[in-house]
Amino acid sequence: ETYRSAIASYRRRHSFSWKTLLIVTLLACGAVLMVAPFVWIIQLAFTSNVAQVYEIPPRWFPATPTLNNFAEVFNQVPFERFMFNSLKVASAITIGQLVICSTGAFAFARLRFPGRDLLFILLLSGLMVPLQVTIVPLFILMRELGLYNTHWALILPPLANPFGVFLLRQYIMSIPKELDEAARIDGASIFTIYWRIILPLIGPALVTLAILAFVFWWNDFFFPLIMINKPALQTLPVGLTLLRGRYDAGSLATVASGITMAVVPILIVFLLLQRNIIKSIATSGLKG
């Protein structure tokens, strides 16, 4: 009897319902649709025959792989300069957001001051305003400050990120306040509580914010296009447009090679640290 109950229990734990099978099938189809363009771009980067680029249906594996397309990218544009500019801008924005968003989130989660909830609502309302709406006043402001055509015009505006403050605040709210009270009894100041207690405990959320901020501003095209006019200061997404050539007559395989080199590093970082994103979002939703 015990043997039969164990088998039945095993079957119940490892059985799949039709609903689960349908959901898995739909998710698998969605994953294929999302991954297919990236696979096509990567194989296009290794294609040596230009005629294969325009074949329908498209090829998923190049017939004669080559690395000449990657070398051509460095011959046509200063790719290493564009990558350095993107790394500089994205890293500065990421570090700045971690500092500003963590301090702001700590204030909204732990400190009590008049109008705190109203200010937080006003902060969140900034999430509903797209960048395209504020780009004109931002452009005028950067020009009047003498920051136009400098990397500061790209770094300073995104430092205050409402989403980052919201994410970290929700994570801090899930931390028991008894830890703060115990630290206060021991004579800890507000800054000590923030530095010694809160920051170590919100590590996964900080990693999540860092990944999201770095990936977003590494791939941003619109903001550098407006704020930067000097080719030597351009970031990678805008600089890669030079590979198209005049009148869009550039080699599509060369463009794909540049895109591949720009995407692969970010993809590797995201795949390695994606568990931190899931962990932080799941934990920050425990208490709102």
PDB file of C-alpha atoms in Angstrom, residues 60-287:
ATOM      1  CA  TRP A  60      19.923  30.363 -40.334  1.00  0.00           C
ATOM      2  CA  PHE A  61      23.498  29.166 -40.895  1.00  0.00           C
ATOM      3  CA  PRO A  62      25.976  30.789 -43.312  1.00  0.00           C
ATOM      4  CA  ALA A  63      27.202  28.532 -46.098  1.00  0.00           C
ATOM      5  CA  THR A  64      30.788  29.860 -45.959  1.00  0.00           C
ATOM      6  CA  PRO A  65      31.453  31.595 -42.630  1.00  0.00           C
ATOM      7  CA  THR A  66      33.954  34.468 -42.565  1.00  0.00           C
ATOM      8  CA  LEU A  67      35.310  37.062 -40.150  1.00  0.00           C
ATOM      9  CA  ASN A  68      35.998  39.699 -42.802  1.00  0.00           C
ATOM     10  CA  ASN A  69      32.800  41.547 -41.991  1.00  0.00           C
ATOM     11  CA  PHE A  70      33.997  42.223 -38.440  1.00  0.00           C
ATOM     12  CA  ALA A  71      37.314  43.570 -39.718  1.00  0.00           C
ATOM     13  CA  GLU A  72      35.431  45.801 -42.131  1.00  0.00           C
ATOM     14  CA  VAL A  73      33.584  47.426 -39.219  1.00  0.00           C
ATOM     15  CA  PHE A  74      36.862  48.696 -37.741  1.00  0.00           C
ATOM     16  CA  ASN A  75      37.990  49.880 -41.186  1.00  0.00           C
ATOM     17  CA  GLN A  76      34.881  51.987 -41.798  1.00  0.00           C
ATOM     18  CA  VAL A  77      34.180  53.558 -38.384  1.00  0.00           C
ATOM     19  CA  PRO A  78      36.104  54.163 -35.127  1.00  0.00           C
ATOM     20  CA  PHE A  79      34.254  51.315 -33.450  1.00  0.00           C
ATOM     21  CA  GLU A  80      36.515  51.204 -30.392  1.00  0.00           C
ATOM     22  CA  ARG A  81      35.923  54.952 -29.794  1.00  0.00           C
ATOM     23  CA  PHE A  82      32.151  54.504 -29.993  1.00  0.00           C
ATOM     24  CA  MET A  83      32.315  51.558 -27.603  1.00  0.00           C
ATOM     25  CA  PHE A  84      34.432  53.539 -25.131  1.00  0.00           C
ATOM     26  CA  ASN A  85      31.959  56.436 -25.242  1.00  0.00           C
ATOM     27  CA  SER A  86      29.025  54.098 -24.618  1.00  0.00           C
ATOM     28  CA  LEU A  87      30.872  52.385 -21.770  1.00  0.00           C
ATOM     29  CA  LYS A  88      31.735  55.756 -20.217  1.00  0.00           C
ATOM     30  CA  VAL A  89      28.208  57.169 -20.449  1.00  0.00           C
ATOM     31  CA  ALA A  90      26.362  53.997 -19.426  1.00  0.00           C
ATOM     32  CA  SER A  91      28.704  53.342 -16.482  1.00  0.00           C
ATOM     33  CA  ALA A  92      28.465  56.915 -15.194  1.00  0.00           C
ATOM     34  CA  ILE A  93      24.660  56.874 -15.401  1.00  0.00           C
ATOM     35  CA  THR A  94      24.481  53.481 -13.705  1.00  0.00           C
ATOM     36  CA  ILE A  95      26.714  54.509 -10.792  1.00  0.00           C
ATOM     37  CA  GLY A  96      24.880  57.808 -10.402  1.00  0.00           C
ATOM     38  CA  GLN A  97      21.483  56.112 -10.370  1.00  0.00           C
ATOM     39  CA  LEU A  98      22.611  53.603  -7.752  1.00  0.00           C
ATOM     40  CA  VAL A  99      23.673  56.429  -5.425  1.00  0.00           C
ATOM     41  CA  ILE A 100      20.764  58.797  -6.000  1.00  0.00           C
ATOM     42  CA  CYS A 101      18.012  56.189  -6.222  1.00  0.00           C
ATOM     43  CA  SER A 102      19.187  54.298  -3.137  1.00  0.00           C
ATOM     44  CA  THR A 103      19.313  57.438  -1.002  1.00  0.00           C
ATOM     45  CA  GLY A 104      15.945  58.620  -2.293  1.00  0.00           C
ATOM     46  CA  ALA A 105      14.380  55.202  -1.743  1.00  0.00           C
ATOM     47  CA  PHE A 106      15.759  55.083   1.802  1.00  0.00           C
ATOM     48  CA  ALA A 107      14.237  58.477   2.541  1.00  0.00           C
ATOM     49  CA  PHE A 108      10.806  57.505   1.215  1.00  0.00           C
ATOM     50  CA  ALA A 109      10.854  54.116   2.956  1.00  0.00           C
ATOM     51  CA  ARG A 110      12.327  54.948   6.373  1.00  0.00           C
ATOM     52  CA  LEU A 111      12.168  58.688   7.068  1.00  0.00           C
ATOM     53  CA  ARG A 112       9.029  60.574   8.034  1.00  0.00           C
ATOM     54  CA  PHE A 113       8.624  64.150   6.837  1.00  0.00           C
ATOM     55  CA  PRO A 114       5.672  66.349   5.762  1.00  0.00           C
ATOM     56  CA  GLY A 115       4.378  65.607   2.279  1.00  0.00           C
ATOM     57  CA  ARG A 116       6.346  62.381   1.906  1.00  0.00           C
ATOM     58  CA  ASP A 117       3.541  60.388   0.273  1.00  0.00           C
ATOM     59  CA  LEU A 118       2.563  63.285  -1.981  1.00  0.00           C
ATOM     60  CA  LEU A 119       6.147  63.722  -3.158  1.00  0.00           C
ATOM     61  CA  PHE A 120       6.386  59.999  -3.852  1.00  0.00           C
ATOM     62  CA  ILE A 121       3.218  60.121  -5.953  1.00  0.00           C
ATOM     63  CA  LEU A 122       4.580  63.106  -7.883  1.00  0.00           C
ATOM     64  CA  LEU A 123       7.817  61.194  -8.409  1.00  0.00           C
ATOM     65  CA  LEU A 124       5.975  58.184  -9.773  1.00  0.00           C
ATOM     66  CA  SER A 125       3.991  60.431 -12.107  1.00  0.00           C
ATOM     67  CA  GLY A 126       7.264  61.018 -13.918  1.00  0.00           C
ATOM     68  CA  LEU A 127       7.045  57.429 -15.171  1.00  0.00           C
ATOM     69  CA  MET A 128       4.049  58.447 -17.283  1.00  0.00           C
ATOM     70  CA  VAL A 129       5.971  61.190 -19.110  1.00  0.00           C
ATOM     71  CA  PRO A 130       8.023  59.827 -22.036  1.00  0.00           C
ATOM     72  CA  LEU A 131      11.435  61.236 -22.842  1.00  0.00           C
ATOM     73  CA  GLN A 132      10.230  62.575 -26.180  1.00  0.00           C
ATOM     74  CA  VAL A 133       7.926  65.026 -24.363  1.00  0.00           C
ATOM     75  CA  THR A 134      10.745  66.587 -22.324  1.00  0.00           C
ATOM     76  CA  ILE A 135      13.506  66.462 -24.932  1.00  0.00           C
ATOM     77  CA  VAL A 136      13.010  70.071 -26.120  1.00  0.00           C
ATOM     78  CA  PRO A 137      13.315  71.744 -22.667  1.00  0.00           C
ATOM     79  CA  LEU A 138      16.192  69.391 -21.838  1.00  0.00           C
ATOM     80  CA  PHE A 139      17.972  70.374 -25.042  1.00  0.00           C
ATOM     81  CA  ILE A 140      17.505  74.079 -24.298  1.00  0.00           C
ATOM     82  CA  LEU A 141      18.689  73.606 -20.709  1.00  0.00           C
ATOM     83  CA  MET A 142      21.824  71.705 -21.738  1.00  0.00           C
ATOM     84  CA  ARG A 143      22.617  74.326 -24.366  1.00  0.00           C
ATOM     85  CA  GLU A 144      22.188  77.216 -21.921  1.00  0.00           C
ATOM     86  CA  LEU A 145      24.435  75.453 -19.397  1.00  0.00           C
ATOM     87  CA  GLY A 146      27.102  74.982 -22.053  1.00  0.00           C
ATOM     88  CA  LEU A 147      26.846  71.194 -21.877  1.00  0.00           C
ATOM     89  CA  TYR A 148      25.608  70.580 -25.421  1.00  0.00           C
ATOM     90  CA  ASN A 149      27.984  68.342 -27.384  1.00  0.00           C
ATOM     91  CA  THR A 150      29.455  66.946 -24.178  1.00  0.00           C
ATOM     92  CA  HIS A 151      28.880  63.648 -22.429  1.00  0.00           C
ATOM     93  CA  TRP A 152      27.533  65.535 -19.412  1.00  0.00           C
ATOM     94  CA  ALA A 153      24.416  66.269 -21.444  1.00  0.00           C
ATOM     95  CA  LEU A 154      23.835  62.505 -21.612  1.00  0.00           C
ATOM     96  CA  ILE A 155      24.810  61.702 -18.016  1.00  0.00           C
ATOM     97  CA  LEU A 156      23.094  64.350 -15.859  1.00  0.00           C
ATOM     98  CA  PRO A 157      19.392  64.158 -16.940  1.00  0.00           C
ATOM     99  CA  PRO A 158      18.890  60.382 -16.334  1.00  0.00           C
ATOM    100  CA  LEU A 159      20.484  60.335 -12.852  1.00  0.00           C
ATOM    101  CA  ALA A 160      17.149  60.797 -11.066  1.00  0.00           C
ATOM    102  CA  ASN A 161      15.261  57.678 -12.147  1.00  0.00           C
ATOM    103  CA  PRO A 162      11.713  57.372 -10.726  1.00  0.00           C
ATOM    104  CA  PHE A 163      11.572  53.657 -11.510  1.00  0.00           C
ATOM    105  CA  GLY A 164      14.836  53.061  -9.662  1.00  0.00           C
ATOM    106  CA  VAL A 165      13.539  54.883  -6.582  1.00  0.00           C
ATOM    107  CA  PHE A 166      10.308  52.881  -6.721  1.00  0.00           C
ATOM    108  CA  LEU A 167      12.096  49.532  -7.117  1.00  0.00           C
ATOM    109  CA  LEU A 168      14.516  50.133  -4.250  1.00  0.00           C
ATOM    110  CA  ARG A 169      11.822  51.603  -1.989  1.00  0.00           C
ATOM    111  CA  GLN A 170       9.668  48.498  -2.401  1.00  0.00           C
ATOM    112  CA  TYR A 171      12.656  46.315  -1.560  1.00  0.00           C
ATOM    113  CA  ILE A 172      13.529  48.391   1.519  1.00  0.00           C
ATOM    114  CA  MET A 173       9.911  48.215   2.694  1.00  0.00           C
ATOM    115  CA  SER A 174      10.266  44.425   2.862  1.00  0.00           C
ATOM    116  CA  ILE A 175      13.152  44.753   5.361  1.00  0.00           C
ATOM    117  CA  PRO A 176      11.954  44.627   9.008  1.00  0.00           C
ATOM    118  CA  LYS A 177      12.101  47.996  10.759  1.00  0.00           C
ATOM    119  CA  GLU A 178      13.258  46.238  13.917  1.00  0.00           C
ATOM    120  CA  LEU A 179      16.764  46.242  12.439  1.00  0.00           C
ATOM    121  CA  ASP A 180      16.686  50.042  12.273  1.00  0.00           C
ATOM    122  CA  GLU A 181      15.375  50.321  15.817  1.00  0.00           C
ATOM    123  CA  ALA A 182      18.069  48.002  17.146  1.00  0.00           C
ATOM    124  CA  ALA A 183      20.726  50.079  15.390  1.00  0.00           C
ATOM    125  CA  ARG A 184      19.299  53.297  16.845  1.00  0.00           C
ATOM    126  CA  ILE A 185      19.485  51.814  20.332  1.00  0.00           C
ATOM    127  CA  ASP A 186      23.176  51.145  19.711  1.00  0.00           C
ATOM    128  CA  GLY A 187      23.616  54.797  18.751  1.00  0.00           C
ATOM    129  CA  ALA A 188      23.703  54.461  14.959  1.00  0.00           C
ATOM    130  CA  SER A 189      22.928  57.554  12.913  1.00  0.00           C
ATOM    131  CA  ILE A 190      20.610  57.639   9.903  1.00  0.00           C
ATOM    132  CA  PHE A 191      23.557  57.480   7.520  1.00  0.00           C
ATOM    133  CA  THR A 192      25.022  54.521   9.419  1.00  0.00           C
ATOM    134  CA  ILE A 193      21.715  52.659   9.148  1.00  0.00           C
ATOM    135  CA  TYR A 194      21.616  53.392   5.423  1.00  0.00           C
ATOM    136  CA  TRP A 195      25.261  52.416   4.839  1.00  0.00           C
ATOM    137  CA  ARG A 196      25.721  49.493   7.229  1.00  0.00           C
ATOM    138  CA  ILE A 197      22.256  47.879   7.272  1.00  0.00           C
ATOM    139  CA  ILE A 198      20.102  48.836   4.294  1.00  0.00           C
ATOM    140  CA  LEU A 199      22.650  48.813   1.483  1.00  0.00           C
ATOM    141  CA  PRO A 200      24.013  45.306   2.212  1.00  0.00           C
ATOM    142  CA  LEU A 201      20.470  43.907   2.383  1.00  0.00           C
ATOM    143  CA  ILE A 202      19.261  45.411  -0.905  1.00  0.00           C
ATOM    144  CA  GLY A 203      22.160  44.011  -2.929  1.00  0.00           C
ATOM    145  CA  PRO A 204      19.964  42.026  -5.382  1.00  0.00           C
ATOM    146  CA  ALA A 205      17.809  45.097  -6.072  1.00  0.00           C
ATOM    147  CA  LEU A 206      20.913  47.224  -6.653  1.00  0.00           C
ATOM    148  CA  VAL A 207      22.245  44.641  -9.100  1.00  0.00           C
ATOM    149  CA  THR A 208      18.897  44.629 -10.895  1.00  0.00           C
ATOM    150  CA  LEU A 209      18.819  48.413 -11.186  1.00  0.00           C
ATOM    151  CA  ALA A 210      22.426  48.424 -12.389  1.00  0.00           C
ATOM    152  CA  ILE A 211      21.675  45.887 -15.130  1.00  0.00           C
ATOM    153  CA  LEU A 212      18.521  47.648 -16.310  1.00  0.00           C
ATOM    154  CA  ALA A 213      20.159  51.085 -16.302  1.00  0.00           C
ATOM    155  CA  PHE A 214      23.351  49.957 -18.029  1.00  0.00           C
ATOM    156  CA  VAL A 215      21.564  47.975 -20.739  1.00  0.00           C
ATOM    157  CA  PHE A 216      19.039  50.760 -21.426  1.00  0.00           C
ATOM    158  CA  TRP A 217      21.591  53.557 -21.775  1.00  0.00           C
ATOM    159  CA  TRP A 218      24.043  51.349 -23.642  1.00  0.00           C
ATOM    160  CA  ASN A 219      21.367  50.782 -26.276  1.00  0.00           C
ATOM    161  CA  ASP A 220      19.843  54.284 -26.218  1.00  0.00           C
ATOM    162  CA  PHE A 221      19.737  55.918 -29.632  1.00  0.00           C
ATOM    163  CA  PHE A 222      17.392  58.883 -29.318  1.00  0.00           C
ATOM    164  CA  PHE A 223      19.058  60.886 -26.532  1.00  0.00           C
ATOM    165  CA  PRO A 224      22.643  60.840 -27.941  1.00  0.00           C
ATOM    166  CA  LEU A 225      21.271  61.647 -31.392  1.00  0.00           C
ATOM    167  CA  ILE A 226      19.794  64.901 -30.047  1.00  0.00           C
ATOM    168  CA  MET A 227      22.455  65.941 -27.532  1.00  0.00           C
ATOM    169  CA  ILE A 228      25.652  65.019 -29.415  1.00  0.00           C
ATOM    170  CA  ASN A 229      26.659  66.403 -32.800  1.00  0.00           C
ATOM    171  CA  LYS A 230      30.369  65.583 -32.852  1.00  0.00           C
ATOM    172  CA  PRO A 231      31.126  62.156 -34.387  1.00  0.00           C
ATOM    173  CA  ALA A 232      34.058  61.590 -32.003  1.00  0.00           C
ATOM    174  CA  LEU A 233      31.722  61.865 -29.007  1.00  0.00           C
ATOM    175  CA  GLN A 234      28.918  59.683 -30.336  1.00  0.00           C
ATOM    176  CA  THR A 235      27.882  56.519 -28.570  1.00  0.00           C
ATOM    177  CA  LEU A 236      27.745  53.101 -30.172  1.00  0.00           C
ATOM    178  CA  PRO A 237      24.080  52.961 -31.324  1.00  0.00           C
ATOM    179  CA  VAL A 238      24.361  56.264 -33.201  1.00  0.00           C
ATOM    180  CA  GLY A 239      27.868  55.537 -34.448  1.00  0.00           C
ATOM    181  CA  LEU A 240      26.777  52.249 -35.986  1.00  0.00           C
ATOM    182  CA  THR A 241      24.461  54.129 -38.345  1.00  0.00           C
ATOM    183  CA  LEU A 242      27.580  55.285 -40.196  1.00  0.00           C
ATOM    184  CA  LEU A 243      28.020  51.700 -41.386  1.00  0.00           C
ATOM    185  CA  ARG A 244      24.990  52.101 -43.631  1.00  0.00           C
ATOM    186  CA  GLY A 245      27.016  54.420 -45.831  1.00  0.00           C
ATOM    187  CA  ARG A 246      25.746  57.278 -47.930  1.00  0.00           C
ATOM    188  CA  TYR A 247      22.231  56.751 -49.273  1.00  0.00           C
ATOM    189  CA  ASP A 248      22.077  53.497 -47.232  1.00  0.00           C
ATOM    190  CA  ALA A 249      24.407  51.804 -49.706  1.00  0.00           C
ATOM    191  CA  GLY A 250      26.535  50.073 -47.076  1.00  0.00           C
ATOM    192  CA  SER A 251      26.891  46.330 -46.736  1.00  0.00           C
ATOM    193  CA  LEU A 252      24.136  44.776 -44.663  1.00  0.00           C
ATOM    194  CA  ALA A 253      26.538  42.091 -43.468  1.00  0.00           C
ATOM    195  CA  THR A 254      28.900  44.765 -42.106  1.00  0.00           C
ATOM    196  CA  VAL A 255      26.027  46.430 -40.269  1.00  0.00           C
ATOM    197  CA  ALA A 256      25.042  43.065 -38.781  1.00  0.00           C
ATOM    198  CA  SER A 257      28.632  42.530 -37.624  1.00  0.00           C
ATOM    199  CA  GLY A 258      28.621  45.853 -35.797  1.00  0.00           C
ATOM    200  CA  ILE A 259      25.273  45.071 -34.176  1.00  0.00           C
ATOM    201  CA  THR A 260      26.531  41.652 -33.103  1.00  0.00           C
ATOM    202  CA  MET A 261      29.601  43.078 -31.414  1.00  0.00           C
ATOM    203  CA  ALA A 262      27.452  45.669 -29.660  1.00  0.00           C
ATOM    204  CA  VAL A 263      24.784  43.223 -28.437  1.00  0.00           C
ATOM    205  CA  VAL A 264      26.743  40.124 -27.449  1.00  0.00           C
ATOM    206  CA  PRO A 265      28.562  41.623 -24.400  1.00  0.00           C
ATOM    207  CA  ILE A 266      25.311  42.973 -22.944  1.00  0.00           C
ATOM    208  CA  LEU A 267      23.533  39.686 -23.637  1.00  0.00           C
ATOM    209  CA  ILE A 268      26.200  37.733 -21.774  1.00  0.00           C
ATOM    210  CA  VAL A 269      26.016  40.044 -18.742  1.00  0.00           C
ATOM    211  CA  PHE A 270      22.229  39.834 -18.664  1.00  0.00           C
ATOM    212  CA  LEU A 271      22.197  36.040 -18.875  1.00  0.00           C
ATOM    213  CA  LEU A 272      24.739  35.734 -16.071  1.00  0.00           C
ATOM    214  CA  LEU A 273      22.892  38.084 -13.700  1.00  0.00           C
ATOM    215  CA  GLN A 274      19.259  37.464 -14.593  1.00  0.00           C
ATOM    216  CA  ARG A 275      18.630  35.570 -11.328  1.00  0.00           C
ATOM    217  CA  ASN A 276      19.193  38.785  -9.392  1.00  0.00           C
ATOM    218  CA  ILE A 277      16.427  40.474 -11.381  1.00  0.00           C
ATOM    219  CA  ILE A 278      13.911  37.710 -10.618  1.00  0.00           C
ATOM    220  CA  LYS A 279      14.925  37.602  -6.961  1.00  0.00           C
ATOM    221  CA  SER A 280      14.676  41.351  -6.399  1.00  0.00           C
ATOM    222  CA  ILE A 281      11.329  41.761  -8.173  1.00  0.00           C
ATOM    223  CA  ALA A 282       9.832  38.799  -6.316  1.00  0.00           C
ATOM    224  CA  THR A 283      11.049  40.062  -2.957  1.00  0.00           C
ATOM    225  CA  SER A 284      10.069  43.686  -3.545  1.00  0.00           C
ATOM    226  CA  GLY A 285       6.501  42.581  -4.191  1.00  0.00           C
ATOM    227  CA  LEU A 286       6.072  41.063  -0.741  1.00  0.00           C
ATOM    228  CA  LYS A 287       5.241  44.364   0.867  1.00  0.00           C
TER     229      LYS A 287
END
